[in-house]
Amino acid sequence: MAIILPDLPYAYDALEPYIDAETMHLHHDKHHQTYVNNANAALEKHPEIGEDLEALLADVESIPADIRQALINNGGGHLNHALFWELMTSEKTAPSAELAAAIDATFGSFEEFQAAFTAAATTRFGSGWAWLVVNKEGKLEVTSTANQDTPISEGKKPILGLDVWEHAYYVKYRNVRPDYIKAFFSVINWNKVDELYAAAK
Ligand SMILES: [Fe+2]
């Protein structure tokens, strides 16, 4: 067995005009495929550890030292992107009443949550991700990670994530990351976020 690139759950142009088809082709077919290939190359060196990336990245010290960083980068890259594709949709969705109440209780309002998430995505220097996670206390938290680091390695369960690597937005948005972040809020698949929240809390 090996890790395989999952198909997008929608057409490449489904998220237009917010996320363009050319970006989706490059991002999914080239960037994500490369993470998959490199993760498999690392895993092949240590068949004894299996291929459960979530379990491995939840305890990075358990990963053999000679492939640890390769798996953090590429195993993380695969998990983050596989999740990211599912977190977007062309359909109109909204948070469940339960998730909406948890967002209000944690951040004050949906608008304040959006501002906190936008700030995390905007201020992540260089390449990385912005996240809404369920933390170890079972509470919602906005955070960000560098590179392809996953919140799973910090004991947190990601329920919403935004890729802020330049490869995610440069074709359409050039250097204007804030416009891309704003557009993302028009394509979030809240049904998927609800599902992940229910499983995580
Ligand atoms: Fe990416």
XYZ file of N, CA and C and ligand atoms in Angstrom:
604
model
N 0.840 -1.206 0.000
C 0.000 0.000 0.000
C 0.870 1.249 0.000
N 0.303 2.244 -0.474
C 0.981 3.549 -0.427
C -0.102 4.609 -0.304
N 0.318 5.770 0.088
C -0.619 6.890 0.151
C -0.940 7.310 -1.278
N -2.205 7.571 -1.549
C -2.576 8.023 -2.892
C -3.238 9.396 -2.819
N -3.054 10.147 -3.894
C -3.655 11.476 -3.986
C -5.169 11.323 -4.113
N -5.942 11.888 -3.173
C -7.402 11.805 -3.315
C -7.882 12.732 -4.429
N -8.946 12.315 -5.129
C -9.564 13.212 -6.113
C -10.184 14.394 -5.384
N -10.276 15.528 -6.060
C -11.051 16.642 -5.521
C -12.509 16.213 -5.404
N -13.213 16.665 -4.361
C -14.636 16.298 -4.229
C -15.559 17.160 -5.092
N -14.989 17.908 -6.049
C -15.766 18.774 -6.949
C -14.897 19.033 -8.176
N -15.476 19.688 -9.178
C -14.720 20.011 -10.393
C -13.664 21.080 -10.093
N -12.645 21.123 -10.928
C -11.555 22.094 -10.711
C -12.040 23.543 -10.741
N -13.101 23.777 -11.519
C -13.598 25.161 -11.614
C -14.781 25.427 -10.689
N -15.078 24.478 -9.803
C -16.283 24.590 -8.969
C -16.232 25.788 -8.026
N -15.045 26.205 -7.646
C -14.933 27.266 -6.638
C -14.720 28.642 -7.267
N -14.793 28.696 -8.608
C -14.714 29.990 -9.298
C -15.881 30.872 -8.841
N -15.727 32.170 -8.739
C -14.518 32.941 -9.025
C -13.581 33.087 -7.823
N -13.929 32.437 -6.718
C -13.156 32.670 -5.485
C -11.786 31.992 -5.550
N -11.791 30.730 -6.000
C -10.535 30.011 -6.231
C -10.584 29.544 -7.690
N -9.624 29.945 -8.473
C -9.657 29.695 -9.916
C -9.190 28.284 -10.266
N -9.648 27.816 -11.444
C -9.364 26.444 -11.874
C -7.867 26.198 -12.081
N -7.154 27.188 -12.583
C -5.715 27.001 -12.812
C -4.997 26.760 -11.481
N -5.359 27.539 -10.482
C -4.769 27.333 -9.155
C -5.098 25.944 -8.632
N -6.353 25.515 -8.810
C -6.751 24.195 -8.300
C -5.975 23.079 -9.003
N -5.778 23.211 -10.318
C -4.993 22.204 -11.048
C -3.563 22.144 -10.524
N -2.922 23.289 -10.422
C -1.530 23.316 -9.957
C -1.432 22.818 -8.518
N -2.365 23.301 -7.706
C -2.291 23.043 -6.270
C -2.532 21.562 -5.966
N -3.581 21.020 -6.593
C -3.926 19.620 -6.345
C -3.019 18.666 -7.133
N -2.907 18.884 -8.439
C -2.229 17.894 -9.298
C -0.706 17.930 -9.138
N -0.159 19.099 -8.847
C 1.305 19.231 -8.756
C 1.779 19.284 -7.301
N 1.319 20.289 -6.557
C 1.830 20.452 -5.192
C 1.425 19.290 -4.290
N 0.114 18.981 -4.258
C -0.328 17.903 -3.378
C 0.294 16.571 -3.807
N 0.345 16.332 -5.122
C 0.957 15.086 -5.608
C 2.410 14.956 -5.138
N 3.138 16.062 -5.120
C 4.537 16.027 -4.683
C 4.638 15.648 -3.208
N 3.735 16.187 -2.377
C 3.745 15.790 -0.957
C 3.481 14.291 -0.828
N 2.536 13.793 -1.606
C 2.216 12.359 -1.574
C 3.449 11.536 -1.982
N 4.072 11.915 -3.084
C 5.244 11.163 -3.563
C 6.364 11.165 -2.531
N 6.630 12.335 -1.954
C 7.737 12.438 -0.997
C 7.414 11.744 0.324
N 6.157 11.761 0.722
C 5.759 11.025 1.934
C 5.949 9.524 1.702
N 5.544 9.042 0.541
C 5.717 7.617 0.239
C 7.193 7.233 0.203
N 8.032 8.106 -0.364
C 9.467 7.815 -0.421
C 10.044 7.685 0.988
N 9.586 8.537 1.898
C 10.066 8.459 3.291
C 9.547 7.193 3.969
N 8.254 6.914 3.792
C 7.651 5.747 4.452
C 8.275 4.436 3.968
N 8.688 4.398 2.691
C 9.291 3.165 2.147
C 10.595 2.805 2.849
N 11.247 3.798 3.440
C 12.507 3.521 4.158
C 12.256 2.832 5.494
N 11.036 2.956 6.008
C 10.704 2.370 7.315
C 9.335 1.699 7.266
N 9.231 0.574 6.554
C 7.918 -0.086 6.473
C 7.376 -0.505 7.843
N 8.279 -0.630 8.838
C 7.838 -1.096 10.167
C 6.940 -0.085 10.879
N 6.937 1.180 10.473
C 6.123 2.176 11.194
C 4.721 2.320 10.619
N 4.433 1.629 9.510
C 3.098 1.720 8.922
C 2.896 3.034 8.186
N 1.624 3.327 7.887
C 1.314 4.504 7.054
C 0.225 5.378 7.670
N -0.004 5.218 8.973
C -1.042 6.027 9.624
C -0.448 7.392 9.965
N -0.537 8.314 9.008
C 0.129 9.614 9.164
C -0.397 10.396 10.357
N -1.706 10.315 10.604
C -2.248 11.067 11.750
C -1.637 10.582 13.049
N -1.537 9.263 13.197
C -0.953 8.710 14.419
C 0.534 9.051 14.507
N 1.233 8.964 13.397
C 2.669 9.264 13.398
C 2.924 10.737 13.729
N 2.145 11.623 13.115
C 2.375 13.062 13.323
C 1.834 13.541 14.666
N 0.964 12.730 15.308
C 0.519 13.066 16.659
C 1.648 12.846 17.664
N 2.659 12.092 17.274
C 3.781 11.775 18.173
C 5.052 11.770 17.326
N 5.501 12.968 16.952
C 6.590 13.047 15.974
C 7.888 12.409 16.483
N 8.056 12.364 17.818
C 9.266 11.744 18.358
C 9.311 10.243 18.067
N 8.137 9.671 17.771
C 8.087 8.237 17.457
C 8.569 7.945 16.035
N 8.700 8.989 15.220
C 9.109 8.799 13.822
C 10.627 8.641 13.774
N 11.153 7.624 13.063
C 12.604 7.468 12.960
C 13.270 8.774 12.527
N 14.378 9.091 13.181
C 15.005 10.407 13.008
C 15.359 10.708 11.557
N 15.751 9.683 10.794
C 16.210 9.947 9.425
C 15.077 10.321 8.470
N 13.832 10.078 8.857
C 12.711 10.496 7.992
C 11.764 11.454 8.715
N 12.116 11.861 9.938
C 11.167 12.656 10.752
C 10.783 13.962 10.045
N 11.779 14.738 9.643
C 11.441 16.030 9.031
C 10.742 15.842 7.692
N 11.149 14.810 6.939
C 10.490 14.539 5.647
C 9.012 14.216 5.851
N 8.697 13.486 6.921
C 7.287 13.155 7.175
C 6.520 14.345 7.736
N 7.178 15.156 8.574
C 6.517 16.376 9.065
C 6.145 17.256 7.867
N 7.076 17.397 6.929
C 6.832 18.265 5.765
C 5.844 17.650 4.786
N 6.058 16.397 4.418
C 5.292 15.802 3.319
C 4.094 15.004 3.785
N 4.213 14.314 4.917
C 3.045 13.664 5.508
C 2.069 14.734 5.979
N 2.602 15.770 6.608
C 1.773 16.912 7.005
C 1.167 17.576 5.784
N 1.973 17.743 4.745
C 1.483 18.357 3.507
C 0.322 17.572 2.920
N 0.425 16.264 2.956
C -0.678 15.434 2.438
C -1.930 15.566 3.313
N -1.779 15.423 4.613
C -2.957 15.500 5.500
C -3.626 16.868 5.406
N -2.805 17.929 5.425
C -3.364 19.283 5.406
C -4.143 19.528 4.118
N -3.568 19.108 2.993
C -4.254 19.364 1.718
C -5.484 18.474 1.546
N -5.391 17.216 1.947
C -6.551 16.327 1.830
C -7.729 16.905 2.615
N -7.425 17.488 3.780
C -8.467 18.135 4.583
C -8.972 19.409 3.907
N -8.033 20.199 3.415
C -8.360 21.501 2.817
C -9.371 21.361 1.679
N -9.170 20.390 0.789
C -10.097 20.218 -0.341
C -11.510 19.972 0.166
N -11.635 19.201 1.228
C -12.963 18.858 1.751
C -13.617 20.019 2.495
N -12.805 20.990 2.872
C -13.326 22.124 3.640
C -13.900 23.221 2.757
N -13.906 22.969 1.440
C -14.458 23.970 0.518
C -15.578 23.342 -0.306
N -16.499 24.182 -0.759
C -17.620 23.736 -1.576
C -18.192 24.917 -2.337
N -18.871 24.623 -3.453
C -19.557 25.685 -4.196
C -20.958 25.901 -3.637
N -21.388 24.992 -2.746
C -22.733 25.109 -2.192
C -22.758 26.086 -1.030
N -23.923 26.651 -0.802
C -24.090 27.594 0.302
C -24.300 26.789 1.578
N -23.418 26.956 2.536
C -23.558 26.239 3.798
C -23.375 27.226 4.946
N -23.763 26.814 6.131
C -23.614 27.669 7.323
C -23.312 26.764 8.511
N -22.657 27.307 9.530
C -22.379 26.493 10.713
C -23.685 26.004 11.355
N -23.647 24.817 11.935
C -24.796 24.307 12.684
C -25.062 25.234 13.870
N -26.272 25.119 14.435
C -26.618 25.942 15.601
C -25.620 25.692 16.736
N -25.200 24.451 16.896
C -24.286 24.106 17.979
C -22.908 24.744 17.764
N -22.397 24.633 16.535
C -21.084 25.229 16.250
C -21.169 26.748 16.308
N -22.253 27.301 15.786
C -22.422 28.765 15.834
C -22.423 29.252 17.274
N -23.073 28.506 18.161
C -23.122 28.886 19.579
C -21.733 28.797 20.203
N -20.970 27.778 19.827
C -19.606 27.624 20.367
C -18.705 28.744 19.850
N -18.887 29.135 18.596
C -18.102 30.250 18.033
C -18.446 31.544 18.777
N -19.740 31.779 18.987
C -20.146 32.996 19.713
C -19.594 32.999 21.137
N -19.663 31.841 21.802
C -19.204 31.761 23.190
C -17.700 31.989 23.286
N -16.955 31.519 22.282
C -15.492 31.606 22.337
C -14.981 32.961 21.876
N -15.556 33.458 20.778
C -14.980 34.651 20.137
C -15.847 35.902 20.301
N -17.084 35.735 20.767
C -17.987 36.875 20.930
C -19.046 36.933 19.849
N -18.632 36.668 18.601
C -19.564 36.663 17.472
C -18.873 35.984 16.300
N -19.651 35.684 15.250
C -19.025 35.102 14.058
C -18.038 36.091 13.449
N -18.410 37.377 13.451
C -17.544 38.399 12.851
C -16.202 38.470 13.596
N -16.257 38.323 14.919
C -15.001 38.370 15.689
C -14.169 37.108 15.446
N -14.836 35.972 15.260
C -14.101 34.762 14.866
C -13.431 34.989 13.518
N -14.196 35.514 12.551
C -13.635 35.734 11.207
C -12.444 36.690 11.275
N -12.526 37.699 12.111
C -11.421 38.652 12.263
C -10.191 37.964 12.861
N -10.411 37.095 13.840
C -9.281 36.396 14.472
C -8.636 35.423 13.490
N -9.463 34.706 12.733
C -8.941 33.749 11.750
C -8.191 34.499 10.648
N -8.774 35.611 10.201
C -8.132 36.427 9.161
C -6.797 36.974 9.645
N -6.744 37.396 10.895
C -5.482 37.903 11.450
C -4.435 36.796 11.500
N -4.847 35.605 11.901
C -3.900 34.475 11.963
C -3.367 34.143 10.568
N -4.254 34.193 9.574
C -3.858 33.871 8.196
C -2.995 34.969 7.585
N -3.295 36.200 7.946
C -2.571 37.345 7.383
C -1.173 37.453 7.978
N -1.062 37.192 9.274
C 0.203 37.452 9.972
C 1.121 36.234 10.000
N 0.669 35.087 9.500
C 1.572 33.924 9.409
C 2.669 34.287 8.421
N 3.876 34.512 8.928
C 4.973 34.976 8.074
C 5.459 33.828 7.192
N 5.646 34.128 5.908
C 6.127 33.095 4.994
C 5.028 32.097 4.707
N 5.359 30.814 4.696
C 4.417 29.771 4.314
C 3.824 29.091 5.535
N 2.551 28.752 5.443
C 1.927 28.039 6.552
C 0.427 27.982 6.403
N -0.225 27.768 7.513
C -1.670 27.554 7.551
C -2.291 28.316 8.719
N -3.538 28.759 8.524
C -4.366 29.253 9.627
C -5.390 28.180 9.950
N -5.723 28.077 11.229
C -6.585 26.976 11.674
C -7.650 27.425 12.659
N -8.789 26.730 12.623
C -9.708 26.682 13.756
C -9.600 25.255 14.276
N -9.250 25.135 15.537
C -9.017 23.801 16.105
C -9.877 23.611 17.352
N -10.029 22.350 17.745
C -10.506 22.010 19.082
C -9.255 21.642 19.870
N -8.994 22.418 20.945
C -7.748 22.199 21.693
C -7.905 21.080 22.729
N -6.853 20.870 23.500
C -6.843 19.749 24.459
C -7.926 19.886 25.514
N -8.364 21.122 25.757
C -9.447 21.359 26.742
C -10.825 21.214 26.105
N -10.854 20.867 24.815
C -12.139 20.711 24.126
C -12.737 22.025 23.676
N -11.920 23.090 23.713
C -12.410 24.420 23.342
C -11.938 24.805 21.938
N -12.716 25.668 21.307
C -12.312 26.218 20.011
C -11.136 27.168 20.203
N -10.268 27.216 19.215
C -9.101 28.102 19.271
C -8.666 28.401 17.838
N -8.308 29.643 17.576
C -7.704 30.014 16.291
C -6.199 29.991 16.464
N -5.511 29.380 15.513
C -4.071 29.267 15.605
C -3.491 29.253 14.197
N -2.181 29.217 14.106
C -1.556 29.039 12.796
C -0.309 28.194 12.965
N 0.116 27.579 11.869
C 1.337 26.772 11.899
C 2.218 27.183 10.728
N 3.514 26.945 10.876
C 4.466 27.225 9.806
C 4.549 26.022 8.862
N 4.926 26.313 7.629
C 5.242 25.251 6.656
C 4.082 24.280 6.514
N 4.327 22.962 6.674
C 3.225 21.994 6.626
C 2.992 21.367 7.997
N 3.418 22.045 9.036
C 3.167 21.519 10.384
C 1.664 21.418 10.617
N 1.231 20.311 11.207
C -0.195 20.119 11.481
C -0.480 20.351 12.970
N -1.631 20.942 13.287
C -2.002 21.101 14.701
C -2.088 19.765 15.440
N -2.241 18.684 14.689
C -2.301 17.346 15.301
C -1.037 17.089 16.117
N 0.106 17.628 15.663
C 1.375 17.436 16.379
C 1.404 18.203 17.703
N 0.465 19.147 17.883
C 0.354 19.907 19.140
C -0.819 19.395 19.979
N -1.370 18.250 19.605
C -2.482 17.687 20.358
C -3.808 18.378 20.087
N -3.875 19.133 18.984
C -5.099 19.856 18.640
C -5.749 19.226 17.418
N -7.084 19.313 17.363
C -7.805 18.716 16.232
C -8.282 19.810 15.288
N -7.735 19.866 14.074
C -8.154 20.897 13.125
C -9.555 20.632 12.589
N -10.404 21.681 12.604
C -11.743 21.535 12.015
C -11.942 22.497 10.841
N -11.049 23.497 10.719
C -11.053 24.400 9.559
C -9.611 24.828 9.335
N -9.178 24.837 8.088
C -7.799 25.236 7.810
C -7.708 25.976 6.487
N -6.823 26.951 6.460
C -6.600 27.711 5.224
C -5.110 27.705 4.893
N -4.819 27.230 3.705
C -3.456 27.209 3.166
C -3.083 28.635 2.774
N -2.045 29.188 3.412
C -1.610 30.533 3.017
C -0.215 30.513 2.386
N 0.189 29.349 1.882
C 1.381 29.308 1.013
C 1.079 30.129 -0.249
N 2.082 30.780 -0.796
C 1.838 31.560 -2.025
C 1.274 30.679 -3.144
N 1.633 29.395 -3.185
C 1.127 28.531 -4.262
C -0.397 28.414 -4.219
N -0.991 28.736 -3.072
C -2.445 28.616 -2.926
C -3.191 29.797 -3.523
N -2.510 30.918 -3.756
C -3.251 32.112 -4.179
C -2.539 32.981 -5.205
N -1.266 32.716 -5.500
C -0.487 33.692 -6.268
C -0.972 33.852 -7.715
N -1.493 32.783 -8.321
C -1.939 32.865 -9.719
C -3.037 33.915 -9.878
N -3.993 33.907 -8.962
C -5.130 34.839 -9.062
C -4.929 36.111 -8.246
N -4.445 35.946 -7.037
C -4.419 37.090 -6.113
C -3.049 37.762 -6.018
N -2.059 37.213 -6.762
C -0.697 37.768 -6.701
C -0.253 37.917 -5.245
N 0.202 39.085 -4.870
C 0.733 39.251 -3.526
C -0.329 39.649 -2.496
N -1.600 39.680 -2.912
C -2.632 40.235 -2.031
C -3.322 39.123 -1.235
N -2.597 38.598 -0.271
C -3.119 37.502 0.539
C -4.457 37.843 1.205
N -4.666 39.071 1.702
C -5.950 39.364 2.375
C -7.179 39.146 1.484
N -7.070 39.406 0.181
C -8.221 39.191 -0.718
C -8.537 37.698 -0.850
N -7.500 36.887 -0.873
C -7.671 35.431 -0.929
C -8.331 34.919 0.357
N -7.916 35.452 1.480
C -8.495 35.025 2.760
C -9.983 35.380 2.795
N -10.307 36.575 2.322
C -11.716 37.012 2.280
C -12.523 36.090 1.366
N -11.956 35.741 0.211
C -12.649 34.872 -0.745
C -12.900 33.488 -0.156
N -11.949 32.997 0.638
C -12.093 31.671 1.242
C -13.388 31.570 2.037
N -13.778 32.657 2.710
C -14.985 32.611 3.540
C -16.255 32.417 2.702
N -16.167 32.628 1.374
C -17.318 32.399 0.495
C -17.428 30.945 0.047
N -16.398 30.145 0.304
C -16.428 28.750 -0.184
C -16.227 27.722 0.933
N -16.267 28.173 2.191
C -16.102 27.211 3.291
C -17.270 26.224 3.308
N -16.932 24.957 3.460
C -17.936 23.894 3.579
C -18.238 23.687 5.069
N -19.194 24.464 5.564
C -19.504 24.398 7.000
C -20.072 23.040 7.394
N -20.667 22.307 6.447
C -21.145 20.955 6.785
C -19.974 20.065 7.205
N -18.836 20.221 6.507
C -17.649 19.439 6.861
C -17.068 19.907 8.199
N -17.069 21.229 8.399
C -16.559 21.764 9.674
C -17.416 21.246 10.833
N -18.735 21.252 10.638
C -19.652 20.727 11.667
C -19.326 19.272 11.999
N -19.113 18.494 10.945
C -18.816 17.059 11.112
C -17.520 16.876 11.911
N -16.508 17.658 11.580
C -15.222 17.546 12.285
C -15.353 18.041 13.720
N -16.164 19.078 13.920
C -16.369 19.610 15.291
C -17.071 18.564 16.159
N -18.094 17.933 15.589
C -18.842 16.908 16.349
C -17.926 15.749 16.738
N -17.004 15.401 15.834
C -16.110 14.269 16.109
C -14.989 14.650 17.074
N -14.639 15.944 17.112
C -13.455 16.378 17.869
C -13.745 16.761 19.311
N -14.943 17.255 19.570
C -15.170 17.849 20.906
C -15.416 16.792 21.976
Fe -0.877 24.101 -0.572
